[in-house]
mmCIF file of C-alpha atoms in Angstrom:
data_model
loop_
_atom_site.group_PDB
_atom_site.id
_atom_site.type_symbol
_atom_site.label_atom_id
_atom_site.label_comp_id
_atom_site.label_asym_id
_atom_site.label_seq_id
_atom_site.Cartn_x
_atom_site.Cartn_y
_atom_site.Cartn_z
ATOM 1 C CA UNK A 234 0.000 0.000 0.000
ATOM 2 C CA UNK A 235 2.872 2.394 0.802
ATOM 3 C CA UNK A 236 4.494 1.616 -2.551
ATOM 4 C CA UNK A 237 1.223 2.290 -4.386
ATOM 5 C CA UNK A 238 0.793 5.625 -2.554
ATOM 6 C CA UNK A 239 4.352 6.596 -3.521
ATOM 7 C CA UNK A 240 3.597 5.811 -7.180
ATOM 8 C CA UNK A 241 0.426 7.904 -6.974
ATOM 9 C CA UNK A 242 2.343 10.864 -5.517
ATOM 10 C CA UNK A 243 4.983 10.544 -8.211
ATOM 11 C CA UNK A 244 2.339 10.539 -10.926
ATOM 12 C CA UNK A 245 0.683 13.610 -9.442
ATOM 13 C CA UNK A 246 3.965 15.515 -9.229
ATOM 14 C CA UNK A 247 5.688 14.036 -12.274
ATOM 15 C CA UNK A 248 4.834 16.758 -14.810
ATOM 16 C CA UNK A 249 7.249 19.724 -14.547
ATOM 17 C CA UNK A 250 6.174 23.272 -15.479
ATOM 18 C CA UNK A 251 6.950 24.288 -19.086
ATOM 19 C CA UNK A 252 8.689 27.625 -19.645
ATOM 20 C CA UNK A 253 7.686 29.770 -22.645
ATOM 21 C CA UNK A 254 10.318 30.261 -25.316
ATOM 22 C CA UNK A 255 12.484 33.268 -24.661
ATOM 23 C CA UNK A 256 11.324 33.687 -21.074
ATOM 24 C CA UNK A 257 14.016 31.555 -19.435
ATOM 25 C CA UNK A 258 15.031 33.117 -16.157
ATOM 26 C CA UNK A 259 12.286 35.791 -16.098
ATOM 27 C CA UNK A 260 9.739 36.046 -13.263
ATOM 28 C CA UNK A 261 5.999 35.963 -14.018
ATOM 29 C CA UNK A 262 4.840 37.177 -10.598
ATOM 30 C CA UNK A 263 2.197 34.988 -8.921
ATOM 31 C CA UNK A 264 1.129 33.069 -12.020
ATOM 32 C CA UNK A 265 0.311 29.387 -11.294
ATOM 33 C CA UNK A 266 2.303 26.714 -13.068
ATOM 34 C CA UNK A 267 0.236 24.955 -15.729
ATOM 35 C CA UNK A 268 -1.175 21.554 -14.686
ATOM 36 C CA UNK A 269 -0.131 18.473 -16.617
ATOM 37 C CA UNK A 270 -3.023 16.920 -18.503
ATOM 38 C CA UNK A 271 -1.723 13.340 -18.488
ATOM 39 C CA UNK A 272 -1.535 12.718 -14.713
ATOM 40 C CA UNK A 273 -4.234 11.581 -12.252
ATOM 41 C CA UNK A 274 -6.335 14.520 -11.132
ATOM 42 C CA UNK A 275 -9.645 15.373 -9.489
ATOM 43 C CA UNK A 276 -11.975 17.098 -11.951
ATOM 44 C CA UNK A 277 -14.249 20.037 -11.015
ATOM 45 C CA UNK A 278 -17.347 17.796 -10.920
ATOM 46 C CA UNK A 279 -15.714 15.538 -8.275
ATOM 47 C CA UNK A 280 -14.829 12.703 -10.643
ATOM 48 C CA UNK A 281 -11.261 11.471 -11.074
ATOM 49 C CA UNK A 282 -9.261 11.326 -14.287
ATOM 50 C CA UNK A 283 -6.968 8.288 -14.064
ATOM 51 C CA UNK A 284 -4.913 7.388 -17.154
ATOM 52 C CA UNK A 285 -4.529 3.756 -18.154
ATOM 53 C CA UNK A 286 -0.818 3.568 -17.166
ATOM 54 C CA UNK A 287 -1.726 4.857 -13.698
ATOM 55 C CA UNK A 288 -4.542 2.305 -13.378
ATOM 56 C CA UNK A 289 -2.087 -0.510 -14.109
ATOM 57 C CA UNK A 290 0.500 0.861 -11.673
ATOM 58 C CA UNK A 291 -2.089 1.243 -8.899
ATOM 59 C CA UNK A 292 -3.608 -2.217 -9.631
ATOM 60 C CA UNK A 293 -7.108 -0.810 -10.064
ATOM 61 C CA UNK A 294 -9.696 -3.527 -10.678
ATOM 62 C CA UNK A 295 -13.421 -3.169 -11.287
ATOM 63 C CA UNK A 296 -16.379 -5.533 -10.874
ATOM 64 C CA UNK A 297 -19.765 -5.209 -12.648
ATOM 65 C CA UNK A 298 -22.723 -4.703 -10.321
ATOM 66 C CA UNK A 299 -25.136 -7.640 -10.253
ATOM 67 C CA UNK A 300 -28.343 -7.405 -8.264
ATOM 68 C CA UNK A 301 -29.694 -10.279 -6.227
ATOM 69 C CA UNK A 302 -31.778 -11.311 -3.213
ATOM 70 C CA UNK A 303 -29.415 -11.168 -0.263
ATOM 71 C CA UNK A 304 -30.062 -12.291 3.286
ATOM 72 C CA UNK A 305 -30.638 -9.360 5.605
ATOM 73 C CA UNK A 306 -27.784 -9.159 8.087
ATOM 74 C CA UNK A 307 -27.499 -7.659 11.566
ATOM 75 C CA UNK A 308 -24.064 -6.685 12.870
ATOM 76 C CA UNK A 309 -23.484 -7.390 16.583
ATOM 77 C CA UNK A 310 -20.581 -6.753 18.920
ATOM 78 C CA UNK A 311 -19.160 -9.942 20.361
ATOM 79 C CA UNK A 312 -16.130 -11.458 22.000
ATOM 80 C CA UNK A 313 -14.311 -14.768 21.859
ATOM 81 C CA UNK A 314 -14.957 -17.013 24.868
ATOM 82 C CA UNK A 315 -13.836 -20.480 25.888
ATOM 83 C CA UNK A 316 -15.893 -23.391 24.617
ATOM 84 C CA UNK A 317 -16.875 -25.292 27.810
ATOM 85 C CA UNK A 318 -16.366 -28.609 25.995
ATOM 86 C CA UNK A 319 -13.022 -27.649 24.421
ATOM 87 C CA UNK A 320 -11.393 -25.731 27.265
ATOM 88 C CA UNK A 321 -10.797 -26.127 30.963
ATOM 89 C CA UNK A 322 -9.355 -24.632 34.117
ATOM 90 C CA UNK A 323 -6.788 -26.221 36.399
ATOM 91 C CA UNK A 324 -7.291 -25.334 40.074
ATOM 92 C CA UNK A 325 -5.894 -26.595 43.352
ATOM 93 C CA UNK A 326 -8.192 -28.117 45.937
ATOM 94 C CA UNK A 327 -5.703 -27.515 48.782
ATOM 95 C CA UNK A 328 -3.605 -24.600 49.932
ATOM 96 C CA UNK A 329 0.112 -25.056 49.448
ATOM 97 C CA UNK A 330 3.296 -24.246 47.577
ATOM 98 C CA UNK A 331 3.832 -24.738 43.821
ATOM 99 C CA UNK A 332 6.478 -27.238 42.736
ATOM 100 C CA UNK A 333 7.491 -28.168 39.192
ATOM 101 C CA UNK A 334 7.045 -31.551 37.576
ATOM 102 C CA UNK A 335 9.654 -33.003 35.271
ATOM 103 C CA UNK A 336 11.112 -30.290 33.043
ATOM 104 C CA UNK A 337 9.465 -27.380 34.845
ATOM 105 C CA UNK A 338 6.218 -25.459 34.660
ATOM 106 C CA UNK A 339 4.467 -25.376 31.262
ATOM 107 C CA UNK A 340 4.862 -22.165 29.240
ATOM 108 C CA UNK A 341 2.147 -20.116 27.564
ATOM 109 C CA UNK A 342 1.184 -21.605 24.217
ATOM 110 C CA UNK A 343 2.708 -24.998 25.041
ATOM 111 C CA UNK A 344 0.782 -28.047 23.849
ATOM 112 C CA UNK A 345 -0.371 -30.400 26.593
ATOM 113 C CA UNK A 346 -2.256 -33.675 26.519
ATOM 114 C CA UNK A 347 -5.116 -34.904 28.646
ATOM 115 C CA UNK A 348 -3.921 -36.359 31.983
ATOM 116 C CA UNK A 349 -0.502 -34.688 31.835
ATOM 117 C CA UNK A 350 0.822 -33.486 35.212
ATOM 118 C CA UNK A 351 1.478 -29.748 34.938
ATOM 119 C CA UNK A 352 2.699 -29.039 38.491
ATOM 120 C CA UNK A 353 2.372 -30.099 42.124
ATOM 121 C CA UNK A 354 0.916 -28.292 45.114
ATOM 122 C CA UNK A 355 2.670 -29.274 48.345
ATOM 123 C CA UNK A 356 0.209 -28.905 51.209
ATOM 124 C CA UNK A 357 0.997 -26.294 53.826
ATOM 125 C CA UNK A 358 -0.303 -26.098 57.387
ATOM 126 C CA UNK A 359 0.100 -23.837 60.408
ATOM 127 C CA UNK A 360 2.867 -24.822 62.901
ATOM 128 C CA UNK A 361 0.348 -25.688 65.620
ATOM 129 C CA UNK A 362 -1.628 -27.883 63.244
ATOM 130 C CA UNK A 363 1.518 -29.657 62.080
ATOM 131 C CA UNK A 364 2.631 -30.263 65.688
ATOM 132 C CA UNK A 365 -0.779 -31.725 66.548
ATOM 133 C CA UNK A 366 -0.570 -34.039 63.555
ATOM 134 C CA UNK A 367 2.968 -35.099 64.531
ATOM 135 C CA UNK A 368 1.813 -35.834 68.105
ATOM 136 C CA UNK A 369 -1.141 -37.824 66.824
ATOM 137 C CA UNK A 370 1.160 -39.806 64.526
ATOM 138 C CA UNK A 371 3.496 -40.596 67.428
ATOM 139 C CA UNK A 372 0.566 -41.876 69.531
ATOM 140 C CA UNK A 373 -0.725 -44.049 66.692
ATOM 141 C CA UNK A 374 2.682 -45.585 66.052
ATOM 142 C CA UNK A 375 3.155 -46.330 69.775
ATOM 143 C CA UNK A 376 -0.286 -47.940 69.966
ATOM 144 C CA UNK A 377 0.487 -49.906 66.808
ATOM 145 C CA UNK A 378 3.703 -51.240 68.352
ATOM 146 C CA UNK A 379 1.870 -52.365 71.519
ATOM 147 C CA UNK A 380 -0.896 -53.990 69.468
ATOM 148 C CA UNK A 381 1.683 -55.818 67.347
ATOM 149 C CA UNK A 382 3.396 -57.222 70.482
ATOM 150 C CA UNK A 383 0.055 -58.310 71.930
ATOM 151 C CA UNK A 384 -0.781 -60.046 68.624
ATOM 152 C CA UNK A 385 2.532 -61.942 68.772
ATOM 153 C CA UNK A 386 1.763 -63.182 72.312
ATOM 154 C CA UNK A 387 -1.745 -64.271 71.369
ATOM 155 C CA UNK A 388 -0.448 -66.215 68.406
ATOM 156 C CA UNK A 389 2.009 -68.031 70.696
ATOM 157 C CA UNK A 390 -0.948 -69.021 72.892
ATOM 158 C CA UNK A 391 -3.163 -69.923 69.983
ATOM 159 C CA UNK A 392 -3.900 -73.352 71.497
ATOM 160 C CA UNK A 393 -5.527 -71.795 74.585
ATOM 161 C CA UNK A 394 -6.736 -68.419 73.267
ATOM 162 C CA UNK A 395 -9.980 -68.241 71.309
ATOM 163 C CA UNK A 396 -9.575 -67.545 67.595
ATOM 164 C CA UNK A 397 -11.783 -64.465 67.762
ATOM 165 C CA UNK A 398 -9.339 -62.683 70.109
ATOM 166 C CA UNK A 399 -6.469 -63.261 67.677
ATOM 167 C CA UNK A 400 -8.584 -61.920 64.793
ATOM 168 C CA UNK A 401 -9.547 -58.859 66.850
ATOM 169 C CA UNK A 402 -5.864 -58.191 67.611
ATOM 170 C CA UNK A 403 -4.981 -58.508 63.892
ATOM 171 C CA UNK A 404 -7.752 -56.074 62.979
ATOM 172 C CA UNK A 405 -6.542 -53.583 65.606
ATOM 173 C CA UNK A 406 -2.973 -53.701 64.262
ATOM 174 C CA UNK A 407 -4.187 -53.154 60.692
ATOM 175 C CA UNK A 408 -6.438 -50.279 61.773
ATOM 176 C CA UNK A 409 -3.655 -48.493 63.655
ATOM 177 C CA UNK A 410 -1.277 -48.972 60.738
ATOM 178 C CA UNK A 411 -3.804 -47.425 58.330
ATOM 179 C CA UNK A 412 -4.492 -44.460 60.601
ATOM 180 C CA UNK A 413 -0.787 -43.793 61.050
ATOM 181 C CA UNK A 414 -0.245 -43.962 57.291
ATOM 182 C CA UNK A 415 -3.075 -41.506 56.667
ATOM 183 C CA UNK A 416 -1.761 -38.989 59.208
ATOM 184 C CA UNK A 417 1.772 -39.386 57.883
ATOM 185 C CA UNK A 418 0.558 -38.778 54.312
ATOM 186 C CA UNK A 419 -1.277 -35.665 55.407
ATOM 187 C CA UNK A 420 1.919 -34.136 56.801
ATOM 188 C CA UNK A 421 3.754 -34.327 53.459
ATOM 189 C CA UNK A 422 0.840 -34.490 51.033
ATOM 190 C CA UNK A 423 1.033 -32.949 47.584
ATOM 191 C CA UNK A 424 -1.619 -32.648 44.895
ATOM 192 C CA UNK A 425 -0.916 -33.156 41.201
ATOM 193 C CA UNK A 426 -2.386 -30.487 38.902
ATOM 194 C CA UNK A 427 -3.511 -32.492 35.868
ATOM 195 C CA UNK A 428 -4.614 -31.239 32.430
ATOM 196 C CA UNK A 429 -8.345 -32.027 32.001
ATOM 197 C CA UNK A 430 -8.078 -32.116 28.183
ATOM 198 C CA UNK A 431 -5.620 -31.815 25.317
ATOM 199 C CA UNK A 432 -4.899 -28.307 24.023
ATOM 200 C CA UNK A 433 -2.558 -25.386 24.627
ATOM 201 C CA UNK A 434 -1.830 -23.368 27.754
ATOM 202 C CA UNK A 435 -3.946 -20.233 27.400
ATOM 203 C CA UNK A 436 -2.956 -18.615 30.677
ATOM 204 C CA UNK A 437 -0.573 -19.393 33.524
ATOM 205 C CA UNK A 438 -0.974 -17.745 36.923
ATOM 206 C CA UNK A 439 1.683 -19.518 39.004
ATOM 207 C CA UNK A 440 5.470 -19.558 39.395
ATOM 208 C CA UNK A 441 7.806 -21.856 41.293
ATOM 209 C CA UNK A 442 7.515 -21.497 45.060
ATOM 210 C CA UNK A 443 4.275 -19.522 44.904
ATOM 211 C CA UNK A 444 1.829 -20.154 47.748
ATOM 212 C CA UNK A 445 -1.712 -20.651 46.499
ATOM 213 C CA UNK A 446 -5.048 -21.037 48.208
ATOM 214 C CA UNK A 447 -7.614 -23.731 47.559
ATOM 215 C CA UNK A 448 -9.668 -23.180 44.349
ATOM 216 C CA UNK A 449 -7.122 -20.679 43.052
ATOM 217 C CA UNK A 450 -6.772 -20.729 39.248
ATOM 218 C CA UNK A 451 -3.399 -22.062 38.134
ATOM 219 C CA UNK A 452 -3.743 -22.751 34.386
ATOM 220 C CA UNK A 453 -6.271 -22.369 31.595
ATOM 221 C CA UNK A 454 -6.213 -24.799 28.672
ATOM 222 C CA UNK A 455 -7.969 -24.107 25.368
ATOM 223 C CA UNK A 456 -8.313 -25.844 22.031
ATOM 224 C CA UNK A 457 -7.469 -23.045 19.534
ATOM 225 C CA UNK A 458 -9.463 -24.712 16.753
ATOM 226 C CA UNK A 459 -12.686 -24.872 18.798
ATOM 227 C CA UNK A 460 -13.834 -21.605 20.317
ATOM 228 C CA UNK A 461 -17.129 -20.008 21.220
ATOM 229 C CA UNK A 462 -18.351 -16.489 20.501
ATOM 230 C CA UNK A 463 -20.711 -14.499 22.672
ATOM 231 C CA UNK A 464 -22.618 -11.551 21.188
ATOM 232 C CA UNK A 465 -25.296 -9.289 22.658
ATOM 233 C CA UNK A 466 -28.446 -7.831 21.139
ATOM 234 C CA UNK A 467 -31.133 -5.441 22.318
ATOM 235 C CA UNK A 468 -33.752 -7.067 20.049
ATOM 236 C CA UNK A 469 -35.499 -9.865 21.994
ATOM 237 C CA UNK A 470 -37.059 -11.230 18.757
ATOM 238 C CA UNK A 471 -33.747 -11.683 16.941
ATOM 239 C CA UNK A 472 -32.951 -15.206 18.307
ATOM 240 C CA UNK A 473 -36.112 -16.605 16.718
ATOM 241 C CA UNK A 474 -35.161 -15.072 13.342
ATOM 242 C CA UNK A 475 -31.535 -16.249 13.048
ATOM 243 C CA UNK A 476 -30.730 -18.283 9.952
ATOM 244 C CA UNK A 477 -26.949 -18.537 10.313
ATOM 245 C CA UNK A 478 -24.062 -16.318 11.360
ATOM 246 C CA UNK A 479 -20.455 -15.565 10.513
ATOM 247 C CA UNK A 480 -17.519 -13.412 11.506
ATOM 248 C CA UNK A 481 -14.437 -12.116 9.712
ATOM 249 C CA UNK A 482 -10.944 -13.285 10.703
ATOM 250 C CA UNK A 483 -8.578 -11.218 8.599
ATOM 251 C CA UNK A 484 -9.709 -11.727 5.006
ATOM 252 C CA UNK A 485 -11.440 -15.015 5.810
ATOM 253 C CA UNK A 486 -15.073 -15.587 6.719
ATOM 254 C CA UNK A 487 -15.658 -18.070 9.556
ATOM 255 C CA UNK A 488 -19.104 -19.624 9.804
ATOM 256 C CA UNK A 489 -20.729 -19.653 13.228
ATOM 257 C CA UNK A 490 -23.365 -22.043 14.581
ATOM 258 C CA UNK A 491 -26.032 -20.490 16.791
ATOM 259 C CA UNK A 492 -26.388 -22.586 19.947
ATOM 260 C CA UNK A 493 -28.898 -20.541 21.908
ATOM 261 C CA UNK A 494 -29.736 -17.364 23.749
ATOM 262 C CA UNK A 495 -29.576 -16.659 27.464
ATOM 263 C CA UNK A 496 -32.710 -16.146 29.521
ATOM 264 C CA UNK A 497 -31.226 -13.410 31.708
ATOM 265 C CA UNK A 498 -30.384 -9.928 30.479
ATOM 266 C CA UNK A 499 -26.879 -8.570 30.950
ATOM 267 C CA UNK A 500 -26.687 -4.762 31.028
ATOM 268 C CA UNK A 501 -30.167 -4.731 29.456
ATOM 269 C CA UNK A 502 -28.883 -6.808 26.502
ATOM 270 C CA UNK A 503 -29.585 -10.431 25.605
ATOM 271 C CA UNK A 504 -26.456 -12.644 25.250
ATOM 272 C CA UNK A 505 -26.319 -14.941 22.210
ATOM 273 C CA UNK A 506 -23.988 -17.933 22.032
ATOM 274 C CA UNK A 507 -22.268 -19.241 18.892
ATOM 275 C CA UNK A 508 -19.738 -21.988 18.205
ATOM 276 C CA UNK A 509 -16.959 -21.843 15.646
ATOM 277 C CA UNK A 510 -14.438 -24.281 14.219
ATOM 278 C CA UNK A 511 -11.565 -23.956 11.781
ATOM 279 C CA UNK A 512 -7.850 -23.316 11.449
ATOM 280 C CA UNK A 513 -8.433 -19.551 11.154
ATOM 281 C CA UNK A 514 -9.512 -19.479 14.815
ATOM 282 C CA UNK A 515 -5.913 -20.092 15.894
ATOM 283 C CA UNK A 516 -5.305 -16.382 15.218
ATOM 284 C CA UNK A 517 -7.869 -15.370 17.835
ATOM 285 C CA UNK A 518 -7.473 -15.156 21.605
ATOM 286 C CA UNK A 519 -10.015 -15.707 24.357
ATOM 287 C CA UNK A 520 -11.529 -12.346 25.272
ATOM 288 C CA UNK A 521 -10.769 -10.747 21.897
ATOM 289 C CA UNK A 522 -13.578 -8.482 20.596
ATOM 290 C CA UNK A 523 -15.070 -9.487 17.229
ATOM 291 C CA UNK A 524 -17.932 -8.456 14.955
ATOM 292 C CA UNK A 525 -20.656 -11.066 14.509
ATOM 293 C CA UNK A 526 -22.833 -10.914 11.404
ATOM 294 C CA UNK A 527 -26.174 -12.581 12.018
ATOM 295 C CA UNK A 528 -28.008 -13.579 8.842
ATOM 296 C CA UNK A 529 -31.737 -13.422 9.405
ATOM 297 C CA UNK A 530 -34.436 -15.203 7.426
ATOM 298 C CA UNK A 531 -35.483 -11.905 5.833
ATOM 299 C CA UNK A 532 -34.106 -10.857 2.419
ATOM 300 C CA UNK A 533 -33.102 -7.546 0.877
ATOM 301 C CA UNK A 534 -32.434 -6.761 -2.791
ATOM 302 C CA UNK A 535 -28.990 -5.276 -3.430
ATOM 303 C CA UNK A 536 -25.577 -5.583 -5.047
ATOM 304 C CA UNK A 537 -22.968 -7.697 -3.226
ATOM 305 C CA UNK A 538 -19.563 -5.982 -3.172
ATOM 306 C CA UNK A 539 -16.320 -6.354 -1.171
ATOM 307 C CA UNK A 540 -16.256 -4.018 1.811
ATOM 308 C CA UNK A 541 -12.952 -2.610 0.494
ATOM 309 C CA UNK A 542 -14.902 -0.954 -2.341
ATOM 310 C CA UNK A 543 -16.804 1.346 0.042
ATOM 311 C CA UNK A 544 -15.064 4.649 0.844
ATOM 312 C CA UNK A 545 -15.970 7.843 2.703
ATOM 313 C CA UNK A 546 -16.216 11.270 1.087
ATOM 314 C CA UNK A 547 -15.542 14.653 2.684
ATOM 315 C CA UNK A 548 -19.078 14.669 4.114
ATOM 316 C CA UNK A 549 -18.501 11.240 5.732
ATOM 317 C CA UNK A 550 -20.960 9.574 3.358
ATOM 318 C CA UNK A 551 -20.501 6.075 1.981
ATOM 319 C CA UNK A 552 -19.379 6.165 -1.652
ATOM 320 C CA UNK A 553 -18.100 3.787 -4.322
ATOM 321 C CA UNK A 554 -16.069 4.693 -7.403
ATOM 322 C CA UNK A 555 -17.816 3.777 -10.673
ATOM 323 C CA UNK A 556 -15.873 3.616 -13.929
ATOM 324 C CA UNK A 557 -17.892 5.709 -16.410
ATOM 325 C CA UNK A 558 -15.200 5.983 -19.105
ATOM 326 C CA UNK A 559 -11.927 4.182 -19.855
ATOM 327 C CA UNK A 560 -9.980 6.779 -17.831
ATOM 328 C CA UNK A 561 -12.666 8.351 -15.657
ATOM 329 C CA UNK A 562 -14.101 7.302 -12.260
ATOM 330 C CA UNK A 563 -17.179 8.911 -10.733
ATOM 331 C CA UNK A 564 -18.138 8.813 -7.007
ATOM 332 C CA UNK A 565 -21.590 7.452 -6.166
ATOM 333 C CA UNK A 566 -23.242 7.932 -2.795
ATOM 334 C CA UNK A 567 -24.595 4.534 -1.720
ATOM 335 C CA UNK A 568 -26.528 2.875 1.075
ATOM 336 C CA UNK A 569 -24.712 -0.094 2.607
ATOM 337 C CA UNK A 570 -25.787 -3.028 4.739
ATOM 338 C CA UNK A 571 -23.371 -5.624 6.196
ATOM 339 C CA UNK A 572 -23.261 -9.182 4.868
ATOM 340 C CA UNK A 573 -20.454 -11.273 6.368
ATOM 341 C CA UNK A 574 -17.632 -8.941 7.411
ATOM 342 C CA UNK A 575 -15.823 -9.323 4.077
ATOM 343 C CA UNK A 576 -18.663 -8.337 1.740
ATOM 344 C CA UNK A 577 -21.443 -5.757 1.979
ATOM 345 C CA UNK A 578 -24.783 -5.270 0.250
ATOM 346 C CA UNK A 579 -25.269 -1.968 -1.610
ATOM 347 C CA UNK A 580 -29.005 -1.375 -1.533
ATOM 348 C CA UNK A 581 -29.167 2.074 -3.142
ATOM 349 C CA UNK A 582 -26.995 4.193 -5.449
ATOM 350 C CA UNK A 583 -26.021 1.639 -8.111
ATOM 351 C CA UNK A 584 -27.647 0.187 -11.187
ATOM 352 C CA UNK A 585 -27.062 -3.114 -12.942
ATOM 353 C CA UNK A 586 -23.915 -3.086 -15.064
ATOM 354 C CA UNK A 587 -22.059 -0.312 -13.208
ATOM 355 C CA UNK A 588 -18.354 -1.154 -12.986
ATOM 356 C CA UNK A 589 -17.329 -0.566 -9.379
ATOM 357 C CA UNK A 590 -13.679 -0.215 -8.353
ATOM 358 C CA UNK A 591 -13.178 -3.087 -5.901
ATOM 359 C CA UNK A 592 -9.365 -2.940 -5.796
ATOM 360 C CA UNK A 593 -7.398 0.297 -5.555
ATOM 361 C CA UNK A 594 -10.454 2.294 -4.497
ATOM 362 C CA UNK A 595 -8.524 3.771 -1.553
ATOM 363 C CA UNK A 596 -5.898 5.225 -3.919
ATOM 364 C CA UNK A 597 -8.557 6.636 -6.273
ATOM 365 C CA UNK A 598 -10.154 8.317 -3.260
ATOM 366 C CA UNK A 599 -6.824 10.023 -2.446
ATOM 367 C CA UNK A 600 -6.474 11.750 -5.824
ATOM 368 C CA UNK A 601 -6.795 15.508 -5.456
#
């Protein structure tokens, strides 16, 4: 675009003033230098004279206007959100200190698989609580030792001691051993933070040695090819009239599937939910604002054109440049309705057969 603008400026300034014979070196006061007739220029009626060589250098392309029945579209403001079935959050259920697993903590954008251990949370407790647990563990181990000795004596007297007493002693030893193991595990317990699904790390909120509370968010995992979009509307009848929807990602149109509308208003607006799939979604981020184009079941007659063909004039009106002669372009004030983010519908201002500048229109609009 910068190169094309430079070419346009060179064409506008490329014709040097011509001096009359015999007047070389003489001043003519405030006379204006004559304007070259072979360069791009804005004519008095507002049209633009653009020679064929300049059209080729600026890559100007035109498209004939063809009318048709186009689906009426409503443009809504939306934002990218996490698909609840293709994204998840990793949280700790205990308070403790973050420790790495294997090669360290996962980095943003790193691919992870379902069930992969991302980090550990080593449980932390107050000194008094830890001392109480240690005392309880010491009592359980002492009781276990006494019960084990008693079991040995009973087994030596198995000929005179009823079998039920030996079984009760065995059960007591096993019970004390289990209780001691549980208390011992609680003193040095650690929880593994596991990825709930395969995807990429969307956000990381922890570092090594950080102390976290229970339910604190550690990681977010998203599938970049499966995202959801949430838009809002002030028209409560729109959800019943939605045919399909789309949004623009760069120069690509991504189709959206309407999944439903909320039943509670948010800031007096009704949230609408859409799902999207495709490789183009990898260029979007959760929370990114987008424009959602909802195609209703109503139709409007107009001319489909790329949105790049629509310019603004000095009065901030929508215009397109129509080629009326081989080297002449005329501005037409038009009425525009959105279609899919890449194309628009021109509902007024054109007639069938008009050749509209769809490429290079920005440079034509800059000619003065």
